[in-house]
C-alpha cells in the first residue's frame, strides 16, 4: 500500500526536475532548432573557355575560288547532301553578275571570302590599285550577302608588303591555303586525277585550294566527300578551322601555305578563270 502512494509522488518530482523553471530562459541544449538553412546552389563545373571544335575533331577546310559560276548550284547541292561546309573565295566581277548565287552560298551556311575584283597579280599593281580591287569586292559581297567578308585570298597566292598593308587596313585575314589539287593546271583537269589529288593532300587542319570554275573539280566532290567522311573528317569553314587562334589582319593563316604559282606557265593569268 505504501508503494502505491509514494510512486506517483516520486514521478512528479522527477518531472519537475527535468522541466526548466517558469520564466527561465532555456539553454541551447534545452531546445531543438527546427530552422533549415539552405546553402548556395551548387553548380556543375563549367570551363571558362570552351575548347574549339577543331581542336578535338578531325577537321578540314575545302575552299573554292573564282566563283560564283555556272557550277555553283551543283556544288552547293553536293555539299548539302554530305552536310559539308566550305569557304568560297569569290571575285567581285562575278558577284556583280551573279548576286543571287552569291547569296545562296551564304544561305547554305558557307563562308564567302574576297578574291579581288578581276583576278590580277596584285604584286604588279600600285597600293591604290590593290585597294580598289579588294575594297570594291568587299562592297559588292556585302550588298549580295548582307555581310562584309573577313577573309581574303590573293590570286595566285601572290602577296607583298603593299598587299599585306591593304589587307590589314580592310581588316582582312589572308588565307593562301595549305595544299592544292592543282586543278588550275589544264592537263590535270579530269575527274579521276582531281579525286585522287584531293584525297592525297587531305589531312587534319588542311585548307585545300580548288576552283569551282573547273567542272571536273565539282564533279569529283561526291567521291571526295564520301571518302573523307568515312575517314572521320568534318568539313568546316576556314573561320571554324581557325577558331580559338589569335588572328592579325593582314597576316596569312595557317602559317604554312601552298605556292599556287609553281606551275605559273599553266595558269590562265590575270583576268582569267583560275
JSON list of C-alpha atoms in Angstrom, two decimals, residues 111-232:
[
{"chain": "A", "resi": 111, "resn": "UNK", "atom": "CA", "xyz": [31.69, 31.30, -95.84]},
{"chain": "A", "resi": 112, "resn": "UNK", "atom": "CA", "xyz": [32.26, 33.95, -98.51]},
{"chain": "A", "resi": 113, "resn": "UNK", "atom": "CA", "xyz": [35.76, 35.38, -98.85]},
{"chain": "A", "resi": 114, "resn": "UNK", "atom": "CA", "xyz": [37.29, 38.06, -101.06]},
{"chain": "A", "resi": 115, "resn": "UNK", "atom": "CA", "xyz": [39.32, 37.06, -104.16]},
{"chain": "A", "resi": 116, "resn": "UNK", "atom": "CA", "xyz": [39.66, 40.55, -105.73]},
{"chain": "A", "resi": 117, "resn": "UNK", "atom": "CA", "xyz": [37.51, 42.11, -108.42]},
{"chain": "A", "resi": 118, "resn": "UNK", "atom": "CA", "xyz": [39.23, 40.94, -111.61]},
{"chain": "A", "resi": 119, "resn": "UNK", "atom": "CA", "xyz": [41.88, 38.41, -110.54]},
{"chain": "A", "resi": 120, "resn": "UNK", "atom": "CA", "xyz": [45.07, 40.39, -111.31]},
{"chain": "A", "resi": 121, "resn": "UNK", "atom": "CA", "xyz": [48.51, 39.60, -109.95]},
{"chain": "A", "resi": 122, "resn": "UNK", "atom": "CA", "xyz": [48.40, 42.11, -107.11]},
{"chain": "A", "resi": 123, "resn": "UNK", "atom": "CA", "xyz": [52.17, 42.35, -106.85]},
{"chain": "A", "resi": 124, "resn": "UNK", "atom": "CA", "xyz": [52.14, 44.09, -110.23]},
{"chain": "A", "resi": 125, "resn": "UNK", "atom": "CA", "xyz": [49.80, 46.83, -109.01]},
{"chain": "A", "resi": 126, "resn": "UNK", "atom": "CA", "xyz": [50.18, 50.04, -107.02]},
{"chain": "A", "resi": 127, "resn": "UNK", "atom": "CA", "xyz": [48.81, 50.29, -103.49]},
{"chain": "A", "resi": 128, "resn": "UNK", "atom": "CA", "xyz": [45.87, 52.33, -104.77]},
{"chain": "A", "resi": 129, "resn": "UNK", "atom": "CA", "xyz": [45.02, 49.73, -107.40]},
{"chain": "A", "resi": 130, "resn": "UNK", "atom": "CA", "xyz": [45.29, 46.91, -104.87]},
{"chain": "A", "resi": 131, "resn": "UNK", "atom": "CA", "xyz": [42.94, 48.76, -102.53]},
{"chain": "A", "resi": 132, "resn": "UNK", "atom": "CA", "xyz": [40.36, 49.30, -105.27]},
{"chain": "A", "resi": 133, "resn": "UNK", "atom": "CA", "xyz": [40.46, 45.62, -106.34]},
{"chain": "A", "resi": 134, "resn": "UNK", "atom": "CA", "xyz": [39.84, 44.40, -102.80]},
{"chain": "A", "resi": 135, "resn": "UNK", "atom": "CA", "xyz": [37.59, 47.15, -101.45]},
{"chain": "A", "resi": 136, "resn": "UNK", "atom": "CA", "xyz": [35.15, 47.13, -104.38]},
{"chain": "A", "resi": 137, "resn": "UNK", "atom": "CA", "xyz": [34.81, 43.38, -103.91]},
{"chain": "A", "resi": 138, "resn": "UNK", "atom": "CA", "xyz": [34.08, 43.89, -100.22]},
{"chain": "A", "resi": 139, "resn": "UNK", "atom": "CA", "xyz": [31.24, 46.24, -101.12]},
{"chain": "A", "resi": 140, "resn": "UNK", "atom": "CA", "xyz": [29.58, 44.00, -103.70]},
{"chain": "A", "resi": 141, "resn": "UNK", "atom": "CA", "xyz": [29.77, 40.94, -101.45]},
{"chain": "A", "resi": 142, "resn": "UNK", "atom": "CA", "xyz": [28.22, 42.92, -98.59]},
{"chain": "A", "resi": 143, "resn": "UNK", "atom": "CA", "xyz": [25.43, 44.03, -100.92]},
{"chain": "A", "resi": 144, "resn": "UNK", "atom": "CA", "xyz": [24.72, 40.44, -102.03]},
{"chain": "A", "resi": 145, "resn": "UNK", "atom": "CA", "xyz": [25.01, 38.66, -98.69]},
{"chain": "A", "resi": 146, "resn": "UNK", "atom": "CA", "xyz": [24.49, 41.35, -96.07]},
{"chain": "A", "resi": 147, "resn": "UNK", "atom": "CA", "xyz": [27.84, 40.53, -94.53]},
{"chain": "A", "resi": 148, "resn": "UNK", "atom": "CA", "xyz": [31.31, 42.02, -95.02]},
{"chain": "A", "resi": 149, "resn": "UNK", "atom": "CA", "xyz": [33.99, 39.36, -95.60]},
{"chain": "A", "resi": 150, "resn": "UNK", "atom": "CA", "xyz": [36.79, 38.88, -93.09]},
{"chain": "A", "resi": 151, "resn": "UNK", "atom": "CA", "xyz": [38.89, 36.54, -95.25]},
{"chain": "A", "resi": 152, "resn": "UNK", "atom": "CA", "xyz": [40.94, 37.31, -98.36]},
{"chain": "A", "resi": 153, "resn": "UNK", "atom": "CA", "xyz": [42.88, 35.23, -100.85]},
{"chain": "A", "resi": 154, "resn": "UNK", "atom": "CA", "xyz": [45.23, 36.85, -103.33]},
{"chain": "A", "resi": 155, "resn": "UNK", "atom": "CA", "xyz": [45.12, 35.49, -106.90]},
{"chain": "A", "resi": 156, "resn": "UNK", "atom": "CA", "xyz": [47.95, 33.06, -107.44]},
{"chain": "A", "resi": 157, "resn": "UNK", "atom": "CA", "xyz": [48.82, 33.40, -103.76]},
{"chain": "A", "resi": 158, "resn": "UNK", "atom": "CA", "xyz": [50.96, 36.41, -104.69]},
{"chain": "A", "resi": 159, "resn": "UNK", "atom": "CA", "xyz": [51.34, 38.96, -101.89]},
{"chain": "A", "resi": 160, "resn": "UNK", "atom": "CA", "xyz": [53.87, 41.52, -100.77]},
{"chain": "A", "resi": 161, "resn": "UNK", "atom": "CA", "xyz": [54.12, 44.33, -98.23]},
{"chain": "A", "resi": 162, "resn": "UNK", "atom": "CA", "xyz": [51.64, 46.51, -100.15]},
{"chain": "A", "resi": 163, "resn": "UNK", "atom": "CA", "xyz": [49.08, 43.70, -100.33]},
{"chain": "A", "resi": 164, "resn": "UNK", "atom": "CA", "xyz": [49.56, 42.93, -96.65]},
{"chain": "A", "resi": 165, "resn": "UNK", "atom": "CA", "xyz": [49.08, 46.60, -95.73]},
{"chain": "A", "resi": 166, "resn": "UNK", "atom": "CA", "xyz": [45.85, 46.92, -97.72]},
{"chain": "A", "resi": 167, "resn": "UNK", "atom": "CA", "xyz": [44.51, 43.67, -96.25]},
{"chain": "A", "resi": 168, "resn": "UNK", "atom": "CA", "xyz": [45.31, 44.96, -92.76]},
{"chain": "A", "resi": 169, "resn": "UNK", "atom": "CA", "xyz": [43.60, 48.28, -93.47]},
{"chain": "A", "resi": 170, "resn": "UNK", "atom": "CA", "xyz": [40.45, 46.45, -94.57]},
{"chain": "A", "resi": 171, "resn": "UNK", "atom": "CA", "xyz": [40.69, 44.12, -91.56]},
{"chain": "A", "resi": 172, "resn": "UNK", "atom": "CA", "xyz": [41.12, 41.04, -93.71]},
{"chain": "A", "resi": 173, "resn": "UNK", "atom": "CA", "xyz": [42.89, 37.81, -92.77]},
{"chain": "A", "resi": 174, "resn": "UNK", "atom": "CA", "xyz": [44.81, 36.28, -95.68]},
{"chain": "A", "resi": 175, "resn": "UNK", "atom": "CA", "xyz": [44.15, 32.61, -96.47]},
{"chain": "A", "resi": 176, "resn": "UNK", "atom": "CA", "xyz": [46.51, 31.28, -99.17]},
{"chain": "A", "resi": 177, "resn": "UNK", "atom": "CA", "xyz": [45.60, 27.63, -98.47]},
{"chain": "A", "resi": 178, "resn": "UNK", "atom": "CA", "xyz": [47.90, 24.87, -97.29]},
{"chain": "A", "resi": 179, "resn": "UNK", "atom": "CA", "xyz": [47.53, 22.33, -100.10]},
{"chain": "A", "resi": 180, "resn": "UNK", "atom": "CA", "xyz": [46.09, 22.27, -103.61]},
{"chain": "A", "resi": 181, "resn": "UNK", "atom": "CA", "xyz": [44.69, 19.76, -106.10]},
{"chain": "A", "resi": 182, "resn": "UNK", "atom": "CA", "xyz": [46.38, 21.83, -108.83]},
{"chain": "A", "resi": 183, "resn": "UNK", "atom": "CA", "xyz": [43.16, 21.95, -110.80]},
{"chain": "A", "resi": 184, "resn": "UNK", "atom": "CA", "xyz": [44.42, 25.22, -112.28]},
{"chain": "A", "resi": 185, "resn": "UNK", "atom": "CA", "xyz": [46.74, 23.14, -114.49]},
{"chain": "A", "resi": 186, "resn": "UNK", "atom": "CA", "xyz": [44.74, 22.35, -117.62]},
{"chain": "A", "resi": 187, "resn": "UNK", "atom": "CA", "xyz": [46.37, 18.96, -118.19]},
{"chain": "A", "resi": 188, "resn": "UNK", "atom": "CA", "xyz": [45.20, 17.80, -114.74]},
{"chain": "A", "resi": 189, "resn": "UNK", "atom": "CA", "xyz": [41.56, 18.51, -115.36]},
{"chain": "A", "resi": 190, "resn": "UNK", "atom": "CA", "xyz": [39.94, 15.12, -115.28]},
{"chain": "A", "resi": 191, "resn": "UNK", "atom": "CA", "xyz": [37.70, 13.77, -112.52]},
{"chain": "A", "resi": 192, "resn": "UNK", "atom": "CA", "xyz": [39.83, 10.73, -111.68]},
{"chain": "A", "resi": 193, "resn": "UNK", "atom": "CA", "xyz": [43.03, 12.76, -111.29]},
{"chain": "A", "resi": 194, "resn": "UNK", "atom": "CA", "xyz": [41.40, 15.52, -109.23]},
{"chain": "A", "resi": 195, "resn": "UNK", "atom": "CA", "xyz": [39.64, 13.00, -106.97]},
{"chain": "A", "resi": 196, "resn": "UNK", "atom": "CA", "xyz": [42.93, 11.25, -106.27]},
{"chain": "A", "resi": 197, "resn": "UNK", "atom": "CA", "xyz": [44.71, 14.57, -105.78]},
{"chain": "A", "resi": 198, "resn": "UNK", "atom": "CA", "xyz": [42.16, 15.79, -103.23]},
{"chain": "A", "resi": 199, "resn": "UNK", "atom": "CA", "xyz": [42.33, 12.56, -101.24]},
{"chain": "A", "resi": 200, "resn": "UNK", "atom": "CA", "xyz": [46.12, 12.53, -101.27]},
{"chain": "A", "resi": 201, "resn": "UNK", "atom": "CA", "xyz": [46.54, 16.10, -99.98]},
{"chain": "A", "resi": 202, "resn": "UNK", "atom": "CA", "xyz": [43.75, 15.83, -97.40]},
{"chain": "A", "resi": 203, "resn": "UNK", "atom": "CA", "xyz": [44.78, 15.87, -93.76]},
{"chain": "A", "resi": 204, "resn": "UNK", "atom": "CA", "xyz": [43.61, 17.24, -90.40]},
{"chain": "A", "resi": 205, "resn": "UNK", "atom": "CA", "xyz": [43.83, 21.01, -90.36]},
{"chain": "A", "resi": 206, "resn": "UNK", "atom": "CA", "xyz": [44.48, 21.38, -94.08]},
{"chain": "A", "resi": 207, "resn": "UNK", "atom": "CA", "xyz": [42.96, 24.15, -96.21]},
{"chain": "A", "resi": 208, "resn": "UNK", "atom": "CA", "xyz": [42.51, 22.67, -99.70]},
{"chain": "A", "resi": 209, "resn": "UNK", "atom": "CA", "xyz": [42.64, 25.15, -102.57]},
{"chain": "A", "resi": 210, "resn": "UNK", "atom": "CA", "xyz": [40.38, 24.34, -105.53]},
{"chain": "A", "resi": 211, "resn": "UNK", "atom": "CA", "xyz": [38.39, 26.19, -108.18]},
{"chain": "A", "resi": 212, "resn": "UNK", "atom": "CA", "xyz": [34.64, 25.94, -108.61]},
{"chain": "A", "resi": 213, "resn": "UNK", "atom": "CA", "xyz": [35.03, 27.17, -112.21]},
{"chain": "A", "resi": 214, "resn": "UNK", "atom": "CA", "xyz": [36.67, 23.82, -113.03]},
{"chain": "A", "resi": 215, "resn": "UNK", "atom": "CA", "xyz": [33.78, 21.46, -113.82]},
{"chain": "A", "resi": 216, "resn": "UNK", "atom": "CA", "xyz": [35.88, 18.38, -113.13]},
{"chain": "A", "resi": 217, "resn": "UNK", "atom": "CA", "xyz": [36.59, 19.62, -109.60]},
{"chain": "A", "resi": 218, "resn": "UNK", "atom": "CA", "xyz": [32.87, 19.95, -108.91]},
{"chain": "A", "resi": 219, "resn": "UNK", "atom": "CA", "xyz": [32.22, 16.51, -110.44]},
{"chain": "A", "resi": 220, "resn": "UNK", "atom": "CA", "xyz": [34.91, 14.97, -108.21]},
{"chain": "A", "resi": 221, "resn": "UNK", "atom": "CA", "xyz": [33.34, 16.23, -104.99]},
{"chain": "A", "resi": 222, "resn": "UNK", "atom": "CA", "xyz": [30.82, 13.41, -104.32]},
{"chain": "A", "resi": 223, "resn": "UNK", "atom": "CA", "xyz": [33.54, 10.76, -104.12]},
{"chain": "A", "resi": 224, "resn": "UNK", "atom": "CA", "xyz": [35.94, 13.05, -102.28]},
{"chain": "A", "resi": 225, "resn": "UNK", "atom": "CA", "xyz": [33.35, 13.98, -99.66]},
{"chain": "A", "resi": 226, "resn": "UNK", "atom": "CA", "xyz": [32.06, 10.43, -99.22]},
{"chain": "A", "resi": 227, "resn": "UNK", "atom": "CA", "xyz": [35.57, 9.01, -98.82]},
{"chain": "A", "resi": 228, "resn": "UNK", "atom": "CA", "xyz": [36.80, 11.62, -96.36]},
{"chain": "A", "resi": 229, "resn": "UNK", "atom": "CA", "xyz": [33.57, 11.42, -94.39]},
{"chain": "A", "resi": 230, "resn": "UNK", "atom": "CA", "xyz": [34.14, 7.69, -93.91]},
{"chain": "A", "resi": 231, "resn": "UNK", "atom": "CA", "xyz": [37.61, 8.54, -92.64]},
{"chain": "A", "resi": 232, "resn": "UNK", "atom": "CA", "xyz": [36.06, 10.66, -89.90]}
]
